């Protein structure tokens, strides 16, 4: 039985991450643990600093203990962590202590590298980011695969996405859908120099074998031309997807930031909970 790492939400969050995280743990058959992060900067006397730190941690501990008792989950382990860098601590601790999933609410931010993106860049453990604006009556799981890749690491990532999406669909009793986005920039689509319908038809024909191996009915396979973030958002809304499962190839530096733009756009726009499967290759 694996472990599930639940990040207590920020005070301004609208998502009940603890309740949803406990529900996910039960559905997936994992042992949940709650992690609450707090940090304040003090200048001056280190003794006063230490006293204030302990009081803040004790207050947080008491508040969350009461919350867990209300949810009849008083036996769930609770950790109050004094750390300025949530993403760094969560990614390292979850990997080192054998957690199989991190659950966190999506944090709205105008910063270039918000906490969520930092977490996605560094985590070795799949991360579930819960939307603040969920679709009503969500009843499906949408997975995004790169069917055309010849890269063995991307192919392995496809398999991991498929595995996690099937598990999530089974646990939530949702219908599993597959999305493959043929990336065609809008400026090229507007020029009408490509026959988009033919591109989609060719893609279905080209990937007959792998689609047959995956074994989904035709109406649950969706190949679309366009921008990935917008296409996935529209498709997830149309299918009323409670979950969107996708892979993320982690890179550092400028390339990591550039690749982050697509992921950030999906997270900021998405009305589905997003499960991101990381790879370091």
PDB file of C-alpha atoms in Angstrom:
ATOM      1  CA  UNK A   1       0.000   0.000   0.000  1.00  0.00           C
ATOM      2  CA  UNK A   2       1.647   3.230  -1.168  1.00  0.00           C
ATOM      3  CA  UNK A   3       1.699   6.627   0.503  1.00  0.00           C
ATOM      4  CA  UNK A   4      -0.024   9.835  -0.621  1.00  0.00           C
ATOM      5  CA  UNK A   5       1.460  13.265   0.210  1.00  0.00           C
ATOM      6  CA  UNK A   6      -1.242  15.940   0.747  1.00  0.00           C
ATOM      7  CA  UNK A   7      -0.147  19.597   0.820  1.00  0.00           C
ATOM      8  CA  UNK A   8      -2.365  21.685   3.095  1.00  0.00           C
ATOM      9  CA  UNK A   9      -3.704  24.588   0.997  1.00  0.00           C
ATOM     10  CA  UNK A  10      -2.779  28.239   1.337  1.00  0.00           C
ATOM     11  CA  UNK A  11      -5.245  30.327   3.330  1.00  0.00           C
ATOM     12  CA  UNK A  12      -6.466  32.102   0.165  1.00  0.00           C
ATOM     13  CA  UNK A  13      -7.172  28.854  -1.730  1.00  0.00           C
ATOM     14  CA  UNK A  14     -10.712  27.919  -2.691  1.00  0.00           C
ATOM     15  CA  UNK A  15      -9.987  24.201  -3.023  1.00  0.00           C
ATOM     16  CA  UNK A  16     -10.612  21.788  -0.140  1.00  0.00           C
ATOM     17  CA  UNK A  17      -7.388  19.894  -0.787  1.00  0.00           C
ATOM     18  CA  UNK A  18      -7.466  17.903   2.440  1.00  0.00           C
ATOM     19  CA  UNK A  19     -10.945  16.463   1.855  1.00  0.00           C
ATOM     20  CA  UNK A  20     -10.213  15.719  -1.810  1.00  0.00           C
ATOM     21  CA  UNK A  21      -6.808  14.256  -0.964  1.00  0.00           C
ATOM     22  CA  UNK A  22      -8.269  11.919   1.645  1.00  0.00           C
ATOM     23  CA  UNK A  23     -10.929  10.849  -0.837  1.00  0.00           C
ATOM     24  CA  UNK A  24      -8.262  10.126  -3.476  1.00  0.00           C
ATOM     25  CA  UNK A  25      -6.210   8.142  -0.974  1.00  0.00           C
ATOM     26  CA  UNK A  26      -9.211   5.965  -0.207  1.00  0.00           C
ATOM     27  CA  UNK A  27     -10.057   5.461  -3.885  1.00  0.00           C
ATOM     28  CA  UNK A  28      -6.464   4.608  -4.824  1.00  0.00           C
ATOM     29  CA  UNK A  29      -5.788   2.467  -1.755  1.00  0.00           C
ATOM     30  CA  UNK A  30      -2.960   4.654  -0.434  1.00  0.00           C
ATOM     31  CA  UNK A  31      -2.048   5.841   3.065  1.00  0.00           C
ATOM     32  CA  UNK A  32      -2.435   9.646   3.294  1.00  0.00           C
ATOM     33  CA  UNK A  33      -0.217  12.046   5.206  1.00  0.00           C
ATOM     34  CA  UNK A  34      -0.832  15.796   5.581  1.00  0.00           C
ATOM     35  CA  UNK A  35       1.964  18.359   5.201  1.00  0.00           C
ATOM     36  CA  UNK A  36       1.359  21.967   6.280  1.00  0.00           C
ATOM     37  CA  UNK A  37       3.980  24.578   5.391  1.00  0.00           C
ATOM     38  CA  UNK A  38       4.571  27.789   7.300  1.00  0.00           C
ATOM     39  CA  UNK A  39       7.364  30.339   7.318  1.00  0.00           C
ATOM     40  CA  UNK A  40       7.801  33.926   8.470  1.00  0.00           C
ATOM     41  CA  UNK A  41      10.892  36.096   8.421  1.00  0.00           C
ATOM     42  CA  UNK A  42      11.908  37.751  11.697  1.00  0.00           C
ATOM     43  CA  UNK A  43      14.827  40.051  12.382  1.00  0.00           C
ATOM     44  CA  UNK A  44      16.308  40.659  15.784  1.00  0.00           C
ATOM     45  CA  UNK A  45      16.613  38.444  18.850  1.00  0.00           C
ATOM     46  CA  UNK A  46      16.984  34.760  17.827  1.00  0.00           C
ATOM     47  CA  UNK A  47      15.326  33.623  21.064  1.00  0.00           C
ATOM     48  CA  UNK A  48      12.184  35.622  20.258  1.00  0.00           C
ATOM     49  CA  UNK A  49      12.351  34.265  16.717  1.00  0.00           C
ATOM     50  CA  UNK A  50      12.437  30.673  17.974  1.00  0.00           C
ATOM     51  CA  UNK A  51       9.534  31.265  20.355  1.00  0.00           C
ATOM     52  CA  UNK A  52       7.430  32.851  17.635  1.00  0.00           C
ATOM     53  CA  UNK A  53       8.278  29.997  15.251  1.00  0.00           C
ATOM     54  CA  UNK A  54       7.163  27.391  17.787  1.00  0.00           C
ATOM     55  CA  UNK A  55       3.930  29.251  18.521  1.00  0.00           C
ATOM     56  CA  UNK A  56       3.071  29.505  14.818  1.00  0.00           C
ATOM     57  CA  UNK A  57       3.732  25.807  14.295  1.00  0.00           C
ATOM     58  CA  UNK A  58       1.687  24.863  17.365  1.00  0.00           C
ATOM     59  CA  UNK A  59      -1.224  27.027  16.158  1.00  0.00           C
ATOM     60  CA  UNK A  60      -1.123  25.384  12.730  1.00  0.00           C
ATOM     61  CA  UNK A  61      -0.927  21.926  14.330  1.00  0.00           C
ATOM     62  CA  UNK A  62      -3.969  22.621  16.519  1.00  0.00           C
ATOM     63  CA  UNK A  63      -6.037  24.019  13.634  1.00  0.00           C
ATOM     64  CA  UNK A  64      -5.357  21.069  11.365  1.00  0.00           C
ATOM     65  CA  UNK A  65      -5.813  18.489  14.108  1.00  0.00           C
ATOM     66  CA  UNK A  66      -9.272  19.932  14.724  1.00  0.00           C
ATOM     67  CA  UNK A  67      -9.976  19.859  10.976  1.00  0.00           C
ATOM     68  CA  UNK A  68      -8.945  16.207  10.678  1.00  0.00           C
ATOM     69  CA  UNK A  69     -11.062  15.289  13.680  1.00  0.00           C
ATOM     70  CA  UNK A  70     -14.058  16.917  11.964  1.00  0.00           C
ATOM     71  CA  UNK A  71     -13.368  14.722   8.942  1.00  0.00           C
ATOM     72  CA  UNK A  72     -13.057  11.637  11.172  1.00  0.00           C
ATOM     73  CA  UNK A  73      -9.453  11.354  10.046  1.00  0.00           C
ATOM     74  CA  UNK A  74      -7.695  12.011  13.332  1.00  0.00           C
ATOM     75  CA  UNK A  75      -5.377   9.041  12.788  1.00  0.00           C
ATOM     76  CA  UNK A  76      -3.895  10.521   9.587  1.00  0.00           C
ATOM     77  CA  UNK A  77      -0.258  11.601  10.184  1.00  0.00           C
ATOM     78  CA  UNK A  78       0.163  15.393  10.244  1.00  0.00           C
ATOM     79  CA  UNK A  79       3.458  17.220   9.666  1.00  0.00           C
ATOM     80  CA  UNK A  80       3.911  20.965  10.191  1.00  0.00           C
ATOM     81  CA  UNK A  81       7.000  22.007   8.214  1.00  0.00           C
ATOM     82  CA  UNK A  82       8.901  25.258   8.719  1.00  0.00           C
ATOM     83  CA  UNK A  83      10.220  25.923   5.231  1.00  0.00           C
ATOM     84  CA  UNK A  84      10.358  28.877   2.867  1.00  0.00           C
ATOM     85  CA  UNK A  85      10.651  26.596  -0.155  1.00  0.00           C
ATOM     86  CA  UNK A  86       7.620  24.312  -0.350  1.00  0.00           C
ATOM     87  CA  UNK A  87       8.453  22.825  -3.754  1.00  0.00           C
ATOM     88  CA  UNK A  88      12.027  21.947  -2.811  1.00  0.00           C
ATOM     89  CA  UNK A  89      11.048  20.278   0.455  1.00  0.00           C
ATOM     90  CA  UNK A  90       8.016  18.432  -0.952  1.00  0.00           C
ATOM     91  CA  UNK A  91       9.841  17.018  -3.984  1.00  0.00           C
ATOM     92  CA  UNK A  92      12.847  15.804  -1.961  1.00  0.00           C
ATOM     93  CA  UNK A  93      10.902  14.461   1.012  1.00  0.00           C
ATOM     94  CA  UNK A  94       8.285  12.670  -1.110  1.00  0.00           C
ATOM     95  CA  UNK A  95      10.965  10.921  -3.179  1.00  0.00           C
ATOM     96  CA  UNK A  96      13.159  10.004  -0.217  1.00  0.00           C
ATOM     97  CA  UNK A  97      10.301   8.678   1.919  1.00  0.00           C
ATOM     98  CA  UNK A  98       8.644   6.532  -0.738  1.00  0.00           C
ATOM     99  CA  UNK A  99       5.502   8.546  -1.508  1.00  0.00           C
ATOM    100  CA  UNK A 100       3.753   7.609  -4.753  1.00  0.00           C
ATOM    101  CA  UNK A 101       1.671  10.748  -5.293  1.00  0.00           C
ATOM    102  CA  UNK A 102       1.679  14.414  -4.231  1.00  0.00           C
ATOM    103  CA  UNK A 103      -1.706  16.173  -4.077  1.00  0.00           C
ATOM    104  CA  UNK A 104      -1.787  19.966  -4.040  1.00  0.00           C
ATOM    105  CA  UNK A 105      -4.172  22.760  -4.960  1.00  0.00           C
ATOM    106  CA  UNK A 106      -3.229  24.878  -7.971  1.00  0.00           C
ATOM    107  CA  UNK A 107      -1.696  28.095  -6.647  1.00  0.00           C
ATOM    108  CA  UNK A 108      -2.610  31.214  -8.627  1.00  0.00           C
ATOM    109  CA  UNK A 109       0.439  33.409  -9.104  1.00  0.00           C
ATOM    110  CA  UNK A 110       1.695  36.164 -11.366  1.00  0.00           C
ATOM    111  CA  UNK A 111       5.346  35.267 -10.755  1.00  0.00           C
ATOM    112  CA  UNK A 112       7.479  33.898 -13.588  1.00  0.00           C
ATOM    113  CA  UNK A 113       8.073  30.626 -11.736  1.00  0.00           C
ATOM    114  CA  UNK A 114       5.166  29.917  -9.354  1.00  0.00           C
ATOM    115  CA  UNK A 115       5.369  27.206  -6.730  1.00  0.00           C
ATOM    116  CA  UNK A 116       3.460  24.730  -8.879  1.00  0.00           C
ATOM    117  CA  UNK A 117       5.879  25.028 -11.790  1.00  0.00           C
ATOM    118  CA  UNK A 118       8.891  24.748  -9.479  1.00  0.00           C
ATOM    119  CA  UNK A 119       7.379  21.556  -8.096  1.00  0.00           C
ATOM    120  CA  UNK A 120       6.781  20.135 -11.570  1.00  0.00           C
ATOM    121  CA  UNK A 121      10.372  20.912 -12.586  1.00  0.00           C
ATOM    122  CA  UNK A 122      11.905  19.108  -9.600  1.00  0.00           C
ATOM    123  CA  UNK A 123       9.571  16.317  -8.488  1.00  0.00           C
ATOM    124  CA  UNK A 124      10.407  12.655  -9.013  1.00  0.00           C
ATOM    125  CA  UNK A 125       6.904  11.712  -7.829  1.00  0.00           C
ATOM    126  CA  UNK A 126       3.651  12.206  -9.818  1.00  0.00           C
ATOM    127  CA  UNK A 127       1.849  15.403  -8.811  1.00  0.00           C
ATOM    128  CA  UNK A 128      -1.923  15.920  -8.757  1.00  0.00           C
ATOM    129  CA  UNK A 129      -2.831  19.610  -8.966  1.00  0.00           C
ATOM    130  CA  UNK A 130      -6.443  20.267  -7.993  1.00  0.00           C
ATOM    131  CA  UNK A 131      -8.313  22.979  -9.887  1.00  0.00           C
ATOM    132  CA  UNK A 132     -10.052  25.819  -8.069  1.00  0.00           C
ATOM    133  CA  UNK A 133     -12.863  25.839 -10.653  1.00  0.00           C
ATOM    134  CA  UNK A 134     -13.889  22.208 -11.289  1.00  0.00           C
ATOM    135  CA  UNK A 135     -16.379  21.131 -13.933  1.00  0.00           C
ATOM    136  CA  UNK A 136     -19.765  20.076 -12.660  1.00  0.00           C
ATOM    137  CA  UNK A 137     -20.511  16.358 -12.788  1.00  0.00           C
ATOM    138  CA  UNK A 138     -17.073  15.413 -14.096  1.00  0.00           C
ATOM    139  CA  UNK A 139     -17.163  11.755 -15.061  1.00  0.00           C
ATOM    140  CA  UNK A 140     -14.159  10.985 -17.247  1.00  0.00           C
ATOM    141  CA  UNK A 141     -10.370  10.801 -17.274  1.00  0.00           C
ATOM    142  CA  UNK A 142      -8.535  12.332 -20.240  1.00  0.00           C
ATOM    143  CA  UNK A 143      -4.930  11.299 -20.913  1.00  0.00           C
ATOM    144  CA  UNK A 144      -2.622  13.149 -23.295  1.00  0.00           C
ATOM    145  CA  UNK A 145      -0.182  10.949 -25.234  1.00  0.00           C
ATOM    146  CA  UNK A 146       2.480  11.704 -27.852  1.00  0.00           C
ATOM    147  CA  UNK A 147       1.732   8.974 -30.364  1.00  0.00           C
ATOM    148  CA  UNK A 148       4.250  10.096 -33.006  1.00  0.00           C
ATOM    149  CA  UNK A 149       7.373  10.085 -30.848  1.00  0.00           C
ATOM    150  CA  UNK A 150      10.309   7.822 -31.686  1.00  0.00           C
ATOM    151  CA  UNK A 151      12.182   8.809 -28.526  1.00  0.00           C
ATOM    152  CA  UNK A 152      12.367   5.813 -26.178  1.00  0.00           C
ATOM    153  CA  UNK A 153      12.129   8.033 -23.083  1.00  0.00           C
ATOM    154  CA  UNK A 154       8.961   9.695 -24.397  1.00  0.00           C
ATOM    155  CA  UNK A 155       7.564   6.274 -25.254  1.00  0.00           C
ATOM    156  CA  UNK A 156       8.243   5.140 -21.681  1.00  0.00           C
ATOM    157  CA  UNK A 157       6.535   8.291 -20.435  1.00  0.00           C
ATOM    158  CA  UNK A 158       3.520   7.463 -22.621  1.00  0.00           C
ATOM    159  CA  UNK A 159       3.317   4.075 -20.902  1.00  0.00           C
ATOM    160  CA  UNK A 160       3.503   5.671 -17.456  1.00  0.00           C
ATOM    161  CA  UNK A 161       0.754   8.149 -18.367  1.00  0.00           C
ATOM    162  CA  UNK A 162      -1.403   5.296 -19.667  1.00  0.00           C
ATOM    163  CA  UNK A 163      -0.816   3.242 -16.509  1.00  0.00           C
ATOM    164  CA  UNK A 164      -1.694   6.100 -14.145  1.00  0.00           C
ATOM    165  CA  UNK A 165      -4.703   7.169 -16.226  1.00  0.00           C
ATOM    166  CA  UNK A 166      -6.144   3.636 -16.223  1.00  0.00           C
ATOM    167  CA  UNK A 167      -5.627   3.376 -12.476  1.00  0.00           C
ATOM    168  CA  UNK A 168      -7.315   6.731 -11.911  1.00  0.00           C
ATOM    169  CA  UNK A 169     -10.236   5.877 -14.198  1.00  0.00           C
ATOM    170  CA  UNK A 170     -10.768   2.550 -12.426  1.00  0.00           C
ATOM    171  CA  UNK A 171     -10.570   4.159  -8.971  1.00  0.00           C
ATOM    172  CA  UNK A 172     -12.955   7.013  -9.834  1.00  0.00           C
ATOM    173  CA  UNK A 173     -15.235   4.853 -12.013  1.00  0.00           C
ATOM    174  CA  UNK A 174     -14.719   7.312 -14.851  1.00  0.00           C
ATOM    175  CA  UNK A 175     -14.573   6.727 -18.609  1.00  0.00           C
ATOM    176  CA  UNK A 176     -11.017   6.810 -19.984  1.00  0.00           C
ATOM    177  CA  UNK A 177     -10.327   8.978 -23.066  1.00  0.00           C
ATOM    178  CA  UNK A 178      -7.131   9.423 -25.100  1.00  0.00           C
ATOM    179  CA  UNK A 179      -6.051  12.736 -26.616  1.00  0.00           C
ATOM    180  CA  UNK A 180      -3.285  13.258 -29.147  1.00  0.00           C
ATOM    181  CA  UNK A 181      -2.735  16.832 -30.288  1.00  0.00           C
ATOM    182  CA  UNK A 182      -1.131  17.393 -33.678  1.00  0.00           C
ATOM    183  CA  UNK A 183       0.686  20.656 -32.988  1.00  0.00           C
ATOM    184  CA  UNK A 184      -0.258  23.080 -35.775  1.00  0.00           C
ATOM    185  CA  UNK A 185       0.244  26.783 -34.898  1.00  0.00           C
ATOM    186  CA  UNK A 186      -2.743  29.041 -35.434  1.00  0.00           C
ATOM    187  CA  UNK A 187      -0.940  31.201 -38.008  1.00  0.00           C
ATOM    188  CA  UNK A 188      -0.515  28.116 -40.210  1.00  0.00           C
ATOM    189  CA  UNK A 189      -4.100  26.991 -39.615  1.00  0.00           C
ATOM    190  CA  UNK A 190      -5.334  30.433 -40.634  1.00  0.00           C
ATOM    191  CA  UNK A 191      -3.391  30.288 -43.907  1.00  0.00           C
ATOM    192  CA  UNK A 192      -5.420  27.205 -44.880  1.00  0.00           C
ATOM    193  CA  UNK A 193      -2.416  25.632 -46.588  1.00  0.00           C
ATOM    194  CA  UNK A 194      -2.959  22.343 -44.780  1.00  0.00           C
ATOM    195  CA  UNK A 195      -5.858  19.945 -44.973  1.00  0.00           C
ATOM    196  CA  UNK A 196      -6.397  19.446 -41.246  1.00  0.00           C
ATOM    197  CA  UNK A 197      -9.013  16.743 -41.716  1.00  0.00           C
ATOM    198  CA  UNK A 198      -6.560  14.753 -43.821  1.00  0.00           C
ATOM    199  CA  UNK A 199      -3.847  15.205 -41.172  1.00  0.00           C
ATOM    200  CA  UNK A 200      -6.171  13.757 -38.536  1.00  0.00           C
ATOM    201  CA  UNK A 201      -7.252  10.901 -40.813  1.00  0.00           C
ATOM    202  CA  UNK A 202      -3.613  10.072 -41.590  1.00  0.00           C
ATOM    203  CA  UNK A 203      -2.765  10.081 -37.861  1.00  0.00           C
ATOM    204  CA  UNK A 204      -5.546   7.621 -37.083  1.00  0.00           C
ATOM    205  CA  UNK A 205      -4.297   5.378 -39.903  1.00  0.00           C
ATOM    206  CA  UNK A 206      -0.647   5.713 -38.869  1.00  0.00           C
ATOM    207  CA  UNK A 207      -1.329   4.722 -35.260  1.00  0.00           C
ATOM    208  CA  UNK A 208      -3.825   1.897 -35.808  1.00  0.00           C
ATOM    209  CA  UNK A 209      -1.553  -0.660 -34.150  1.00  0.00           C
ATOM    210  CA  UNK A 210      -0.809   1.269 -30.956  1.00  0.00           C
ATOM    211  CA  UNK A 211      -4.447   2.358 -30.633  1.00  0.00           C
ATOM    212  CA  UNK A 212      -5.529  -1.261 -30.970  1.00  0.00           C
ATOM    213  CA  UNK A 213      -3.046  -2.232 -28.232  1.00  0.00           C
ATOM    214  CA  UNK A 214      -4.450   0.456 -25.923  1.00  0.00           C
ATOM    215  CA  UNK A 215      -7.878  -0.967 -26.647  1.00  0.00           C
ATOM    216  CA  UNK A 216     -10.157   2.031 -26.235  1.00  0.00           C
ATOM    217  CA  UNK A 217     -13.357   2.328 -28.319  1.00  0.00           C
ATOM    218  CA  UNK A 218     -13.072   4.721 -31.263  1.00  0.00           C
ATOM    219  CA  UNK A 219     -15.354   7.281 -29.621  1.00  0.00           C
ATOM    220  CA  UNK A 220     -12.882   7.508 -26.714  1.00  0.00           C
ATOM    221  CA  UNK A 221      -9.902   8.383 -28.947  1.00  0.00           C
ATOM    222  CA  UNK A 222      -9.484  12.020 -29.963  1.00  0.00           C
ATOM    223  CA  UNK A 223      -6.849  13.252 -32.426  1.00  0.00           C
ATOM    224  CA  UNK A 224      -7.010  17.029 -32.887  1.00  0.00           C
ATOM    225  CA  UNK A 225      -4.979  19.697 -34.712  1.00  0.00           C
ATOM    226  CA  UNK A 226      -4.081  22.883 -32.874  1.00  0.00           C
ATOM    227  CA  UNK A 227      -2.317  24.308 -29.832  1.00  0.00           C
ATOM    228  CA  UNK A 228      -1.951  21.657 -27.077  1.00  0.00           C
ATOM    229  CA  UNK A 229      -3.030  23.788 -24.112  1.00  0.00           C
ATOM    230  CA  UNK A 230      -6.174  25.134 -25.789  1.00  0.00           C
ATOM    231  CA  UNK A 231      -7.116  21.815 -27.407  1.00  0.00           C
ATOM    232  CA  UNK A 232      -6.748  19.886 -24.147  1.00  0.00           C
ATOM    233  CA  UNK A 233      -8.792  22.493 -22.287  1.00  0.00           C
ATOM    234  CA  UNK A 234     -11.612  22.403 -24.844  1.00  0.00           C
ATOM    235  CA  UNK A 235     -11.596  18.619 -25.068  1.00  0.00           C
ATOM    236  CA  UNK A 236     -11.592  18.197 -21.279  1.00  0.00           C
ATOM    237  CA  UNK A 237     -14.541  20.600 -20.974  1.00  0.00           C
ATOM    238  CA  UNK A 238     -16.502  18.826 -23.713  1.00  0.00           C
ATOM    239  CA  UNK A 239     -15.905  15.426 -22.126  1.00  0.00           C
ATOM    240  CA  UNK A 240     -16.522  16.765 -18.587  1.00  0.00           C
ATOM    241  CA  UNK A 241     -13.165  15.365 -17.518  1.00  0.00           C
ATOM    242  CA  UNK A 242     -12.629  15.280 -13.787  1.00  0.00           C
ATOM    243  CA  UNK A 243      -8.954  14.488 -14.406  1.00  0.00           C
ATOM    244  CA  UNK A 244      -6.400  15.320 -17.105  1.00  0.00           C
ATOM    245  CA  UNK A 245      -3.306  13.082 -17.064  1.00  0.00           C
ATOM    246  CA  UNK A 246      -0.176  14.208 -18.878  1.00  0.00           C
ATOM    247  CA  UNK A 247       3.580  13.673 -18.881  1.00  0.00           C
ATOM    248  CA  UNK A 248       6.255  16.301 -18.334  1.00  0.00           C
ATOM    249  CA  UNK A 249       9.863  16.071 -19.458  1.00  0.00           C
ATOM    250  CA  UNK A 250      11.888  17.964 -16.879  1.00  0.00           C
ATOM    251  CA  UNK A 251      14.645  20.290 -18.006  1.00  0.00           C
ATOM    252  CA  UNK A 252      16.539  23.023 -16.214  1.00  0.00           C
ATOM    253  CA  UNK A 253      17.590  26.544 -17.154  1.00  0.00           C
ATOM    254  CA  UNK A 254      16.101  28.589 -20.000  1.00  0.00           C
ATOM    255  CA  UNK A 255      14.781  25.520 -21.849  1.00  0.00           C
ATOM    256  CA  UNK A 256      12.958  24.421 -18.720  1.00  0.00           C
ATOM    257  CA  UNK A 257      11.342  27.843 -18.397  1.00  0.00           C
ATOM    258  CA  UNK A 258      10.306  27.909 -22.072  1.00  0.00           C
ATOM    259  CA  UNK A 259       8.777  24.440 -21.854  1.00  0.00           C
ATOM    260  CA  UNK A 260       7.028  25.568 -18.698  1.00  0.00           C
ATOM    261  CA  UNK A 261       4.894  28.031 -20.608  1.00  0.00           C
ATOM    262  CA  UNK A 262       2.692  25.280 -22.075  1.00  0.00           C
ATOM    263  CA  UNK A 263       2.311  23.544 -18.722  1.00  0.00           C
ATOM    264  CA  UNK A 264       1.486  26.831 -16.979  1.00  0.00           C
ATOM    265  CA  UNK A 265      -1.107  27.710 -19.617  1.00  0.00           C
ATOM    266  CA  UNK A 266      -2.791  24.343 -19.124  1.00  0.00           C
ATOM    267  CA  UNK A 267      -2.796  24.722 -15.330  1.00  0.00           C
ATOM    268  CA  UNK A 268      -4.096  28.290 -15.355  1.00  0.00           C
ATOM    269  CA  UNK A 269      -6.874  27.468 -17.811  1.00  0.00           C
ATOM    270  CA  UNK A 270      -7.797  23.932 -16.782  1.00  0.00           C
ATOM    271  CA  UNK A 271     -11.081  23.125 -15.050  1.00  0.00           C
ATOM    272  CA  UNK A 272      -9.952  19.538 -14.573  1.00  0.00           C
ATOM    273  CA  UNK A 273      -7.641  18.236 -11.889  1.00  0.00           C
ATOM    274  CA  UNK A 274      -4.262  17.727 -13.567  1.00  0.00           C
ATOM    275  CA  UNK A 275      -2.099  14.681 -12.829  1.00  0.00           C
ATOM    276  CA  UNK A 276       1.460  15.275 -14.087  1.00  0.00           C
ATOM    277  CA  UNK A 277       3.796  12.306 -14.519  1.00  0.00           C
ATOM    278  CA  UNK A 278       7.450  13.427 -14.450  1.00  0.00           C
ATOM    279  CA  UNK A 279      10.516  12.115 -16.210  1.00  0.00           C
ATOM    280  CA  UNK A 280      14.054  13.381 -15.819  1.00  0.00           C
ATOM    281  CA  UNK A 281      15.180  12.301 -19.279  1.00  0.00           C
TER     282      UNK A 281
END
